[in-house]
Amino acid sequence: MPQISALVRSVPPSGIRRIFELSGTMDDAIKLSVGEPQWEVSPHIREAAARAWVDDFTGYTHNSGILPLREAIVDKLARANGYAADVDRVHVTAGGSQALHLAMVMTLSPGEEVLIPDPGYSTFAMAPRLVGAVPVPYPLRARDAFMPDIDVLEGLVTPRTRAIVVNSPSNPLGVVYPRTVMQALVDFAARHDLWVISDEVYEALTYDPGFTSAAALDPDRVIGVYSLSKTYALTGGRIGYLVTPSGLAERVRAAQEAIASCVNAPAQVAALAALTGSQDMVAASRAHYLANRDAASALLSARGIPHLHPGGAFYLWIDVSHASRGDVAAWAERFLMEQRVAVAPGSAFGARGEGWVRVCYAGDTAPLLEALGRLPAPGDGEPRADNVREMSHA
């Protein structure tokens, strides 16, 4: 059989999926490894999609999406993100993942470099490789409250650097960058004439004021990556969108034609209903996540387990280095087998995730607290970590 491409061979497998697939074989496992909202999709969204199928709205759409949906996105950006766009800057994609891939296709050539956060969402390291580009991790450190250090970034720039990926609210950390940090990142990109690829998939899930969209600070440099998956529990609907600077519409549409042609039409109708209909479910889910965050953080603090207290998303970043002893991926697999709890190993999010795990708190409260109660605390027969504390997100 002929060999597959070197680009595909360069993409590492997901460390999250390994745990997810193992836990799928267990009826009694508490599954906290994948970021899946456990809410039913609102009835008005499901009904809109169902009507689209019944009415046979199943043909090709515009490469960038149906006009009413793009208009609704423009309204949402002005209202929630603080910047003005026109419909030619908005391009509907098959989820945030395809939006991210399209952003990489638009900004990176083979051999060029993109700065990505470490720890950061695993696809940040995977997607550049599919276009022959090189992901260069920049560290997010506990001592800096997991905020980027501009001086460190300056030292990572080379003549081949073309873009920086920024993620706020962060997956896996739940960190929300204050406006001053976002401004510093945009200014850094301007000094080096870099694109900013801003992943704002968790924008609606913030618990404190102060979320800033990067494009509100520099619309000519920022490419925004968005998704309806987490906000509206539409993970399987595969609806996201890309917001680009002006003047790129023709090129984006040509790339979209080559990749997907267009997103499936009934899903676009569902997305339109989500954005223009009742937002009660969004408010209720945010309140539930906040309550879960606080209950989980209180339990971990009482047990002396170090963790990051997140300002957004629905993840806890928990230090288990006192138990994992340098191989958190192997430890997470043993923990699943022995304790029947699935957590995502931090090493799946970059080298600096070693010793940490990501826990999704989007589900029911009781199993979440039961699972966290099974985590080993420092001193439970293990060497105690030096930095037992609750870490602030700001």
mmCIF file of C-alpha atoms in Angstrom:
data_model
loop_
_atom_site.group_PDB
_atom_site.id
_atom_site.type_symbol
_atom_site.label_atom_id
_atom_site.label_comp_id
_atom_site.label_asym_id
_atom_site.label_seq_id
_atom_site.Cartn_x
_atom_site.Cartn_y
_atom_site.Cartn_z
ATOM 1 C CA MET A 1 0.000 0.000 0.000
ATOM 2 C CA PRO A 2 1.383 3.505 -0.787
ATOM 3 C CA GLN A 3 2.434 5.616 2.166
ATOM 4 C CA ILE A 4 0.169 8.361 3.497
ATOM 5 C CA SER A 5 1.439 11.937 3.506
ATOM 6 C CA ALA A 6 4.154 13.152 5.843
ATOM 7 C CA LEU A 7 1.822 15.943 6.985
ATOM 8 C CA VAL A 8 -0.792 13.499 8.265
ATOM 9 C CA ARG A 9 1.885 11.330 9.854
ATOM 10 C CA SER A 10 3.152 14.393 11.731
ATOM 11 C CA VAL A 11 -0.176 14.926 13.542
ATOM 12 C CA PRO A 12 -0.049 13.318 17.007
ATOM 13 C CA PRO A 13 -3.034 11.344 18.299
ATOM 14 C CA SER A 14 -5.215 13.019 20.898
ATOM 15 C CA GLY A 15 -4.427 12.093 24.492
ATOM 16 C CA ILE A 16 -7.975 13.110 25.401
ATOM 17 C CA ARG A 17 -9.525 10.626 22.989
ATOM 18 C CA ARG A 18 -7.567 7.713 24.487
ATOM 19 C CA ILE A 19 -9.262 8.203 27.876
ATOM 20 C CA PHE A 20 -12.621 8.988 26.257
ATOM 21 C CA GLU A 21 -12.622 5.761 24.257
ATOM 22 C CA LEU A 22 -11.548 3.650 27.234
ATOM 23 C CA SER A 23 -14.255 5.153 29.440
ATOM 24 C CA GLY A 24 -16.818 4.431 26.727
ATOM 25 C CA THR A 25 -16.379 0.720 27.396
ATOM 26 C CA MET A 26 -17.318 1.131 31.085
ATOM 27 C CA ASP A 27 -20.893 1.395 32.301
ATOM 28 C CA ASP A 28 -19.875 2.595 35.757
ATOM 29 C CA ALA A 29 -17.307 5.288 34.860
ATOM 30 C CA ILE A 30 -17.843 8.940 35.770
ATOM 31 C CA LYS A 31 -16.854 10.702 32.559
ATOM 32 C CA LEU A 32 -15.234 14.096 33.059
ATOM 33 C CA SER A 33 -12.603 13.997 30.306
ATOM 34 C CA VAL A 34 -14.483 15.593 27.391
ATOM 35 C CA GLY A 35 -15.993 19.089 27.229
ATOM 36 C CA GLU A 36 -19.565 18.060 26.559
ATOM 37 C CA PRO A 37 -22.467 20.167 27.903
ATOM 38 C CA GLN A 38 -25.030 17.800 29.391
ATOM 39 C CA TRP A 39 -28.052 19.913 28.532
ATOM 40 C CA GLU A 40 -30.770 19.175 26.029
ATOM 41 C CA VAL A 41 -30.717 21.551 23.082
ATOM 42 C CA SER A 42 -33.490 24.123 23.484
ATOM 43 C CA PRO A 43 -36.770 23.051 21.811
ATOM 44 C CA HIS A 44 -36.929 26.078 19.504
ATOM 45 C CA ILE A 45 -33.515 25.176 18.070
ATOM 46 C CA ARG A 46 -34.424 21.535 17.486
ATOM 47 C CA GLU A 47 -37.780 22.502 15.962
ATOM 48 C CA ALA A 48 -36.120 24.901 13.523
ATOM 49 C CA ALA A 49 -33.722 22.191 12.345
ATOM 50 C CA ALA A 50 -36.529 19.655 12.057
ATOM 51 C CA ARG A 51 -38.608 22.065 9.949
ATOM 52 C CA ALA A 52 -35.646 22.600 7.650
ATOM 53 C CA TRP A 53 -35.430 18.864 6.982
ATOM 54 C CA VAL A 54 -39.209 18.503 6.515
ATOM 55 C CA ASP A 55 -39.247 21.492 4.154
ATOM 56 C CA ASP A 56 -36.357 19.953 2.190
ATOM 57 C CA PHE A 57 -34.011 22.843 2.862
ATOM 58 C CA THR A 58 -31.121 20.549 1.978
ATOM 59 C CA GLY A 59 -29.382 22.101 -1.017
ATOM 60 C CA TYR A 60 -26.068 23.896 -1.283
ATOM 61 C CA THR A 61 -25.807 27.243 0.453
ATOM 62 C CA HIS A 62 -23.413 30.134 -0.057
ATOM 63 C CA ASN A 63 -19.813 29.109 0.769
ATOM 64 C CA SER A 64 -19.872 31.510 3.737
ATOM 65 C CA GLY A 65 -23.318 30.456 4.969
ATOM 66 C CA ILE A 66 -26.904 31.590 4.613
ATOM 67 C CA LEU A 67 -27.325 35.346 4.715
ATOM 68 C CA PRO A 68 -29.803 35.495 7.658
ATOM 69 C CA LEU A 69 -27.363 33.540 9.845
ATOM 70 C CA ARG A 70 -24.424 35.758 8.911
ATOM 71 C CA GLU A 71 -26.556 38.836 9.617
ATOM 72 C CA ALA A 72 -27.469 37.407 13.033
ATOM 73 C CA ILE A 73 -23.782 36.820 13.742
ATOM 74 C CA VAL A 74 -22.987 40.427 12.802
ATOM 75 C CA ASP A 75 -25.638 41.607 15.298
ATOM 76 C CA LYS A 76 -24.254 39.294 17.977
ATOM 77 C CA LEU A 77 -20.678 40.514 17.456
ATOM 78 C CA ALA A 78 -21.759 44.132 17.922
ATOM 79 C CA ARG A 79 -23.807 43.297 21.024
ATOM 80 C CA ALA A 80 -21.617 40.739 22.797
ATOM 81 C CA ASN A 81 -18.101 41.183 21.427
ATOM 82 C CA GLY A 82 -17.888 44.936 21.091
ATOM 83 C CA TYR A 83 -16.893 45.270 17.465
ATOM 84 C CA ALA A 84 -18.567 45.998 14.145
ATOM 85 C CA ALA A 85 -18.320 43.599 11.219
ATOM 86 C CA ASP A 86 -20.149 43.193 7.941
ATOM 87 C CA VAL A 87 -21.466 39.953 6.472
ATOM 88 C CA ASP A 88 -18.482 39.632 4.111
ATOM 89 C CA ARG A 89 -16.231 39.167 7.141
ATOM 90 C CA VAL A 90 -18.335 36.295 8.535
ATOM 91 C CA HIS A 91 -17.904 32.721 7.308
ATOM 92 C CA VAL A 92 -19.937 29.817 8.717
ATOM 93 C CA THR A 93 -17.888 26.667 9.354
ATOM 94 C CA ALA A 94 -18.340 23.066 10.464
ATOM 95 C CA GLY A 95 -17.713 23.869 14.106
ATOM 96 C CA GLY A 96 -14.930 25.831 15.747
ATOM 97 C CA SER A 97 -12.440 23.137 14.710
ATOM 98 C CA GLN A 98 -12.981 23.815 11.018
ATOM 99 C CA ALA A 99 -12.881 27.551 11.695
ATOM 100 C CA LEU A 100 -9.474 27.052 13.307
ATOM 101 C CA HIS A 101 -8.275 24.945 10.376
ATOM 102 C CA LEU A 102 -9.491 27.568 7.916
ATOM 103 C CA ALA A 103 -7.646 30.263 9.889
ATOM 104 C CA MET A 104 -4.440 28.212 9.632
ATOM 105 C CA VAL A 105 -4.979 27.655 5.902
ATOM 106 C CA MET A 106 -5.393 31.410 5.412
ATOM 107 C CA THR A 107 -2.344 32.530 7.400
ATOM 108 C CA LEU A 108 0.368 29.836 7.255
ATOM 109 C CA SER A 109 2.541 28.436 4.488
ATOM 110 C CA PRO A 110 4.712 25.310 4.729
ATOM 111 C CA GLY A 111 7.702 25.825 7.021
ATOM 112 C CA GLU A 112 6.268 28.912 8.718
ATOM 113 C CA GLU A 113 5.698 29.080 12.469
ATOM 114 C CA VAL A 114 2.723 29.812 14.686
ATOM 115 C CA LEU A 115 2.970 30.506 18.414
ATOM 116 C CA ILE A 116 0.528 28.379 20.426
ATOM 117 C CA PRO A 117 -0.258 28.336 24.169
ATOM 118 C CA ASP A 118 1.137 25.558 26.357
ATOM 119 C CA PRO A 119 -0.968 24.254 28.026
ATOM 120 C CA GLY A 120 -3.478 24.763 25.215
ATOM 121 C CA TYR A 121 -6.231 22.998 23.340
ATOM 122 C CA SER A 122 -4.691 19.982 21.605
ATOM 123 C CA THR A 123 -5.892 21.011 18.134
ATOM 124 C CA PHE A 124 -3.709 24.129 18.322
ATOM 125 C CA ALA A 125 -0.715 21.823 17.894
ATOM 126 C CA MET A 126 -2.418 19.476 15.423
ATOM 127 C CA ALA A 127 -3.954 21.896 12.898
ATOM 128 C CA PRO A 128 -0.746 23.711 11.824
ATOM 129 C CA ARG A 129 0.916 20.436 10.920
ATOM 130 C CA LEU A 130 -1.818 19.683 8.380
ATOM 131 C CA VAL A 131 -0.700 22.734 6.393
ATOM 132 C CA GLY A 132 2.998 21.998 6.846
ATOM 133 C CA ALA A 133 3.533 24.742 9.421
ATOM 134 C CA VAL A 134 5.395 24.461 12.721
ATOM 135 C CA PRO A 135 3.618 25.002 16.075
ATOM 136 C CA VAL A 136 5.900 26.757 18.576
ATOM 137 C CA PRO A 137 4.608 26.514 22.172
ATOM 138 C CA TYR A 138 4.709 29.543 24.457
ATOM 139 C CA PRO A 139 4.533 28.768 28.183
ATOM 140 C CA LEU A 140 1.607 29.588 30.460
ATOM 141 C CA ARG A 141 2.966 29.222 33.979
ATOM 142 C CA ALA A 142 1.296 28.946 37.368
ATOM 143 C CA ARG A 143 3.574 31.659 38.795
ATOM 144 C CA ASP A 144 2.183 34.074 36.156
ATOM 145 C CA ALA A 145 -1.439 33.078 36.888
ATOM 146 C CA PHE A 146 -1.262 31.261 33.540
ATOM 147 C CA MET A 147 -1.086 34.555 31.642
ATOM 148 C CA PRO A 148 1.287 34.948 28.653
ATOM 149 C CA ASP A 149 4.633 36.607 29.363
ATOM 150 C CA ILE A 150 5.336 39.111 26.580
ATOM 151 C CA ASP A 151 9.090 38.994 27.224
ATOM 152 C CA VAL A 152 9.057 35.235 26.695
ATOM 153 C CA LEU A 153 7.025 35.661 23.517
ATOM 154 C CA GLU A 154 9.557 38.183 22.208
ATOM 155 C CA GLY A 155 12.258 35.543 22.531
ATOM 156 C CA LEU A 156 10.268 33.004 20.504
ATOM 157 C CA VAL A 157 9.737 35.130 17.399
ATOM 158 C CA THR A 158 11.841 34.219 14.361
ATOM 159 C CA PRO A 159 11.781 35.385 10.721
ATOM 160 C CA ARG A 160 9.458 32.434 10.031
ATOM 161 C CA THR A 161 6.816 33.403 12.647
ATOM 162 C CA ARG A 162 3.519 34.386 11.011
ATOM 163 C CA ALA A 163 0.822 34.114 13.671
ATOM 164 C CA ILE A 164 0.000 33.692 17.336
ATOM 165 C CA VAL A 165 -2.947 31.714 18.711
ATOM 166 C CA VAL A 166 -4.679 33.364 21.672
ATOM 167 C CA ASN A 167 -7.368 31.526 23.655
ATOM 168 C CA SER A 168 -9.585 33.313 26.170
ATOM 169 C CA PRO A 169 -11.515 31.866 27.945
ATOM 170 C CA SER A 170 -8.942 29.116 27.844
ATOM 171 C CA ASN A 171 -9.322 25.428 27.221
ATOM 172 C CA PRO A 172 -8.017 23.659 29.328
ATOM 173 C CA LEU A 173 -7.334 26.329 31.972
ATOM 174 C CA GLY A 174 -10.518 28.373 32.166
ATOM 175 C CA VAL A 175 -8.397 31.547 32.349
ATOM 176 C CA VAL A 176 -9.962 34.760 31.019
ATOM 177 C CA TYR A 177 -7.474 37.397 29.891
ATOM 178 C CA PRO A 178 -8.124 40.921 31.166
ATOM 179 C CA ARG A 179 -8.258 43.674 28.569
ATOM 180 C CA THR A 180 -4.729 44.809 29.484
ATOM 181 C CA VAL A 181 -3.305 41.364 28.712
ATOM 182 C CA MET A 182 -5.228 41.108 25.448
ATOM 183 C CA GLN A 183 -4.029 44.577 24.454
ATOM 184 C CA ALA A 184 -0.434 43.579 25.202
ATOM 185 C CA LEU A 185 -0.807 40.492 23.004
ATOM 186 C CA VAL A 186 -2.273 42.493 20.119
ATOM 187 C CA ASP A 187 0.492 45.095 20.479
ATOM 188 C CA PHE A 188 3.098 42.316 20.438
ATOM 189 C CA ALA A 189 1.593 40.944 17.229
ATOM 190 C CA ALA A 190 1.613 44.399 15.661
ATOM 191 C CA ARG A 191 5.302 44.910 16.462
ATOM 192 C CA HIS A 192 6.155 41.731 14.580
ATOM 193 C CA ASP A 193 3.410 41.986 11.920
ATOM 194 C CA LEU A 194 1.778 38.736 13.018
ATOM 195 C CA TRP A 195 -1.754 37.500 12.559
ATOM 196 C CA VAL A 196 -3.697 36.940 15.782
ATOM 197 C CA ILE A 197 -5.896 33.833 15.675
ATOM 198 C CA SER A 198 -8.251 34.384 18.602
ATOM 199 C CA ASP A 199 -10.150 31.305 19.809
ATOM 200 C CA GLU A 200 -13.220 32.622 21.650
ATOM 201 C CA VAL A 201 -15.263 29.419 21.640
ATOM 202 C CA TYR A 202 -16.084 29.768 25.376
ATOM 203 C CA GLU A 203 -16.967 33.478 25.167
ATOM 204 C CA ALA A 204 -20.468 33.034 26.626
ATOM 205 C CA LEU A 205 -19.200 31.061 29.623
ATOM 206 C CA THR A 206 -17.482 33.674 31.762
ATOM 207 C CA TYR A 207 -18.282 34.271 35.414
ATOM 208 C CA ASP A 208 -16.733 37.669 36.055
ATOM 209 C CA PRO A 209 -16.900 40.901 34.031
ATOM 210 C CA GLY A 210 -14.007 41.789 31.787
ATOM 211 C CA PHE A 211 -14.007 39.435 28.777
ATOM 212 C CA THR A 212 -12.420 41.145 25.768
ATOM 213 C CA SER A 213 -12.544 40.033 22.144
ATOM 214 C CA ALA A 214 -9.198 40.530 20.443
ATOM 215 C CA ALA A 215 -10.850 41.854 17.267
ATOM 216 C CA ALA A 216 -12.312 44.730 19.269
ATOM 217 C CA LEU A 217 -8.716 45.933 19.691
ATOM 218 C CA ASP A 218 -7.340 45.367 16.163
ATOM 219 C CA PRO A 219 -9.905 44.220 13.564
ATOM 220 C CA ASP A 220 -7.348 44.339 10.718
ATOM 221 C CA ARG A 221 -5.007 41.822 12.351
ATOM 222 C CA VAL A 222 -7.301 39.446 14.250
ATOM 223 C CA ILE A 223 -9.048 36.374 12.868
ATOM 224 C CA GLY A 224 -11.748 35.274 15.304
ATOM 225 C CA VAL A 225 -12.688 31.614 15.831
ATOM 226 C CA TYR A 226 -16.152 31.002 17.285
ATOM 227 C CA SER A 227 -18.520 28.101 17.918
ATOM 228 C CA LEU A 228 -22.103 27.461 18.960
ATOM 229 C CA SER A 229 -21.169 24.054 20.398
ATOM 230 C CA LYS A 230 -20.532 25.006 24.021
ATOM 231 C CA THR A 231 -22.934 27.938 24.289
ATOM 232 C CA TYR A 232 -25.988 26.062 22.994
ATOM 233 C CA ALA A 233 -24.985 22.400 23.655
ATOM 234 C CA LEU A 234 -24.733 21.909 19.876
ATOM 235 C CA THR A 235 -21.495 19.922 19.843
ATOM 236 C CA GLY A 236 -22.860 17.468 17.267
ATOM 237 C CA GLY A 237 -24.490 20.212 15.223
ATOM 238 C CA ARG A 238 -21.013 21.253 14.024
ATOM 239 C CA ILE A 239 -21.657 24.958 13.646
ATOM 240 C CA GLY A 240 -18.983 27.583 14.126
ATOM 241 C CA TYR A 241 -17.810 30.632 12.274
ATOM 242 C CA LEU A 242 -14.728 32.569 11.334
ATOM 243 C CA VAL A 243 -14.546 36.367 11.414
ATOM 244 C CA THR A 244 -11.780 37.807 9.258
ATOM 245 C CA PRO A 245 -10.473 41.290 8.533
ATOM 246 C CA SER A 246 -12.049 43.085 5.583
ATOM 247 C CA GLY A 247 -10.972 42.269 2.053
ATOM 248 C CA LEU A 248 -10.448 38.517 2.476
ATOM 249 C CA ALA A 249 -13.915 37.216 1.595
ATOM 250 C CA GLU A 250 -13.086 35.981 -1.908
ATOM 251 C CA ARG A 251 -10.028 34.044 -0.688
ATOM 252 C CA VAL A 252 -11.856 32.552 2.307
ATOM 253 C CA ARG A 253 -14.708 31.370 0.114
ATOM 254 C CA ALA A 254 -12.324 29.764 -2.360
ATOM 255 C CA ALA A 255 -10.661 27.877 0.499
ATOM 256 C CA GLN A 256 -14.039 26.863 1.907
ATOM 257 C CA GLU A 257 -15.120 25.572 -1.496
ATOM 258 C CA ALA A 258 -12.052 23.342 -1.588
ATOM 259 C CA ILE A 259 -12.507 22.079 1.980
ATOM 260 C CA ALA A 260 -16.242 21.701 2.608
ATOM 261 C CA SER A 261 -18.161 23.699 -0.022
ATOM 262 C CA CYS A 262 -20.611 24.763 2.688
ATOM 263 C CA VAL A 263 -21.999 23.714 6.062
ATOM 264 C CA ASN A 264 -25.117 21.545 6.025
ATOM 265 C CA ALA A 265 -28.188 23.701 5.571
ATOM 266 C CA PRO A 266 -30.475 22.450 8.395
ATOM 267 C CA ALA A 267 -27.683 22.970 10.930
ATOM 268 C CA GLN A 268 -27.381 26.571 9.745
ATOM 269 C CA VAL A 269 -31.121 27.040 10.329
ATOM 270 C CA ALA A 270 -30.672 25.643 13.847
ATOM 271 C CA ALA A 271 -27.830 28.095 14.441
ATOM 272 C CA LEU A 272 -30.003 30.994 13.298
ATOM 273 C CA ALA A 273 -32.713 29.936 15.770
ATOM 274 C CA ALA A 274 -30.106 29.650 18.525
ATOM 275 C CA LEU A 275 -28.784 33.176 18.008
ATOM 276 C CA THR A 276 -32.125 34.912 17.493
ATOM 277 C CA GLY A 277 -34.358 32.948 19.875
ATOM 278 C CA SER A 278 -34.640 32.699 23.646
ATOM 279 C CA GLN A 279 -31.351 32.747 25.552
ATOM 280 C CA ASP A 280 -32.866 31.292 28.733
ATOM 281 C CA MET A 281 -30.956 28.028 28.370
ATOM 282 C CA VAL A 282 -27.666 29.881 28.030
ATOM 283 C CA ALA A 283 -28.290 31.776 31.265
ATOM 284 C CA ALA A 284 -29.427 28.624 33.089
ATOM 285 C CA SER A 285 -26.423 26.596 31.957
ATOM 286 C CA ARG A 286 -23.999 29.345 32.966
ATOM 287 C CA ALA A 287 -25.566 29.492 36.429
ATOM 288 C CA HIS A 288 -25.284 25.701 36.744
ATOM 289 C CA TYR A 289 -21.641 25.711 35.675
ATOM 290 C CA LEU A 290 -20.852 28.481 38.141
ATOM 291 C CA ALA A 291 -22.467 26.557 40.997
ATOM 292 C CA ASN A 292 -20.567 23.412 40.002
ATOM 293 C CA ARG A 293 -17.300 25.339 39.802
ATOM 294 C CA ASP A 294 -17.705 26.753 43.274
ATOM 295 C CA ALA A 295 -18.773 23.441 44.837
ATOM 296 C CA ALA A 296 -15.924 21.555 43.169
ATOM 297 C CA SER A 297 -13.329 24.165 44.070
ATOM 298 C CA ALA A 298 -14.484 24.151 47.689
ATOM 299 C CA LEU A 299 -14.158 20.369 47.852
ATOM 300 C CA LEU A 300 -10.669 20.399 46.330
ATOM 301 C CA SER A 301 -9.541 23.185 48.649
ATOM 302 C CA ALA A 302 -10.857 21.328 51.691
ATOM 303 C CA ARG A 303 -8.847 18.273 50.608
ATOM 304 C CA GLY A 304 -5.696 20.305 49.986
ATOM 305 C CA ILE A 305 -5.554 19.514 46.265
ATOM 306 C CA PRO A 306 -3.937 22.342 44.253
ATOM 307 C CA HIS A 307 -6.062 23.643 41.389
ATOM 308 C CA LEU A 308 -6.795 26.692 39.301
ATOM 309 C CA HIS A 309 -9.992 28.587 40.152
ATOM 310 C CA PRO A 310 -11.278 29.369 36.647
ATOM 311 C CA GLY A 311 -12.916 32.562 35.439
ATOM 312 C CA GLY A 312 -14.532 30.982 32.402
ATOM 313 C CA ALA A 313 -15.298 27.841 30.360
ATOM 314 C CA PHE A 314 -16.248 24.722 32.380
ATOM 315 C CA TYR A 315 -12.950 23.110 33.274
ATOM 316 C CA LEU A 316 -10.902 22.651 36.428
ATOM 317 C CA TRP A 317 -7.126 22.422 36.036
ATOM 318 C CA ILE A 318 -5.962 20.201 38.898
ATOM 319 C CA ASP A 319 -2.426 19.450 40.068
ATOM 320 C CA VAL A 320 -1.948 15.715 40.644
ATOM 321 C CA SER A 321 1.842 15.725 40.377
ATOM 322 C CA HIS A 322 2.076 14.361 43.923
ATOM 323 C CA ALA A 323 0.493 11.169 42.561
ATOM 324 C CA SER A 324 1.339 11.009 38.859
ATOM 325 C CA ARG A 325 5.118 11.076 39.368
ATOM 326 C CA GLY A 326 6.120 12.376 35.947
ATOM 327 C CA ASP A 327 3.690 10.473 33.701
ATOM 328 C CA VAL A 328 0.211 11.891 34.053
ATOM 329 C CA ALA A 329 -1.074 10.129 30.913
ATOM 330 C CA ALA A 330 -0.306 6.712 32.396
ATOM 331 C CA TRP A 331 -1.642 7.815 35.784
ATOM 332 C CA ALA A 332 -4.953 9.019 34.244
ATOM 333 C CA GLU A 333 -5.392 5.626 32.598
ATOM 334 C CA ARG A 334 -4.718 3.803 35.895
ATOM 335 C CA PHE A 335 -7.051 6.177 37.727
ATOM 336 C CA LEU A 336 -9.815 5.349 35.234
ATOM 337 C CA MET A 337 -9.280 1.619 35.616
ATOM 338 C CA GLU A 338 -9.023 1.671 39.404
ATOM 339 C CA GLN A 339 -11.372 4.492 40.406
ATOM 340 C CA ARG A 340 -13.725 4.548 37.412
ATOM 341 C CA VAL A 341 -13.218 8.279 36.815
ATOM 342 C CA ALA A 342 -12.211 9.630 33.397
ATOM 343 C CA VAL A 343 -10.116 12.814 33.471
ATOM 344 C CA ALA A 344 -8.070 14.322 30.646
ATOM 345 C CA PRO A 345 -4.305 14.126 31.238
ATOM 346 C CA GLY A 346 -2.670 17.537 31.199
ATOM 347 C CA SER A 347 0.096 16.311 28.904
ATOM 348 C CA ALA A 348 -2.531 16.085 26.139
ATOM 349 C CA PHE A 349 -2.492 19.904 26.162
ATOM 350 C CA GLY A 350 1.266 20.350 25.891
ATOM 351 C CA ALA A 351 4.474 19.561 27.726
ATOM 352 C CA ARG A 352 3.665 22.061 30.482
ATOM 353 C CA GLY A 353 0.522 20.124 31.299
ATOM 354 C CA GLU A 354 2.552 17.276 32.757
ATOM 355 C CA GLY A 355 1.417 16.625 36.326
ATOM 356 C CA TRP A 356 -2.028 18.186 35.810
ATOM 357 C CA VAL A 357 -5.439 16.925 34.738
ATOM 358 C CA ARG A 358 -8.404 18.695 33.183
ATOM 359 C CA VAL A 359 -11.836 17.966 34.619
ATOM 360 C CA CYS A 360 -15.056 19.049 32.899
ATOM 361 C CA TYR A 361 -17.680 20.285 35.371
ATOM 362 C CA ALA A 362 -20.510 20.736 32.838
ATOM 363 C CA GLY A 363 -22.543 17.762 34.059
ATOM 364 C CA ASP A 364 -24.539 16.873 37.147
ATOM 365 C CA THR A 365 -23.194 18.034 40.486
ATOM 366 C CA ALA A 366 -23.375 14.806 42.508
ATOM 367 C CA PRO A 367 -21.204 12.609 40.237
ATOM 368 C CA LEU A 368 -18.748 15.483 39.789
ATOM 369 C CA LEU A 369 -18.198 15.771 43.536
ATOM 370 C CA GLU A 370 -18.085 11.993 43.919
ATOM 371 C CA ALA A 371 -15.368 11.810 41.263
ATOM 372 C CA LEU A 372 -13.305 14.599 42.800
ATOM 373 C CA GLY A 373 -13.554 12.856 46.131
ATOM 374 C CA ARG A 374 -11.730 9.892 44.596
ATOM 375 C CA LEU A 375 -8.710 11.978 43.585
ATOM 376 C CA PRO A 376 -5.639 11.344 45.729
ATOM 377 C CA ALA A 377 -4.843 14.274 48.001
ATOM 378 C CA PRO A 378 -1.280 15.227 48.875
ATOM 379 C CA GLY A 379 -0.256 13.101 51.837
ATOM 380 C CA ASP A 380 -2.572 10.205 50.960
ATOM 381 C CA GLY A 381 0.358 7.844 50.795
ATOM 382 C CA GLU A 382 2.088 10.060 48.241
ATOM 383 C CA PRO A 383 4.856 12.676 48.444
ATOM 384 C CA ARG A 384 3.275 16.007 49.286
ATOM 385 C CA ALA A 385 3.533 18.828 46.764
ATOM 386 C CA ASP A 386 5.241 22.026 47.925
ATOM 387 C CA ASN A 387 2.582 24.339 46.535
ATOM 388 C CA VAL A 388 -0.716 23.127 47.937
ATOM 389 C CA ARG A 389 -3.042 26.042 47.364
ATOM 390 C CA GLU A 390 -5.973 27.238 45.352
ATOM 391 C CA MET A 391 -4.636 29.226 42.413
ATOM 392 C CA SER A 392 -6.459 32.396 41.408
ATOM 393 C CA HIS A 393 -7.332 32.971 37.754
ATOM 394 C CA ALA A 394 -6.364 36.624 37.897
#
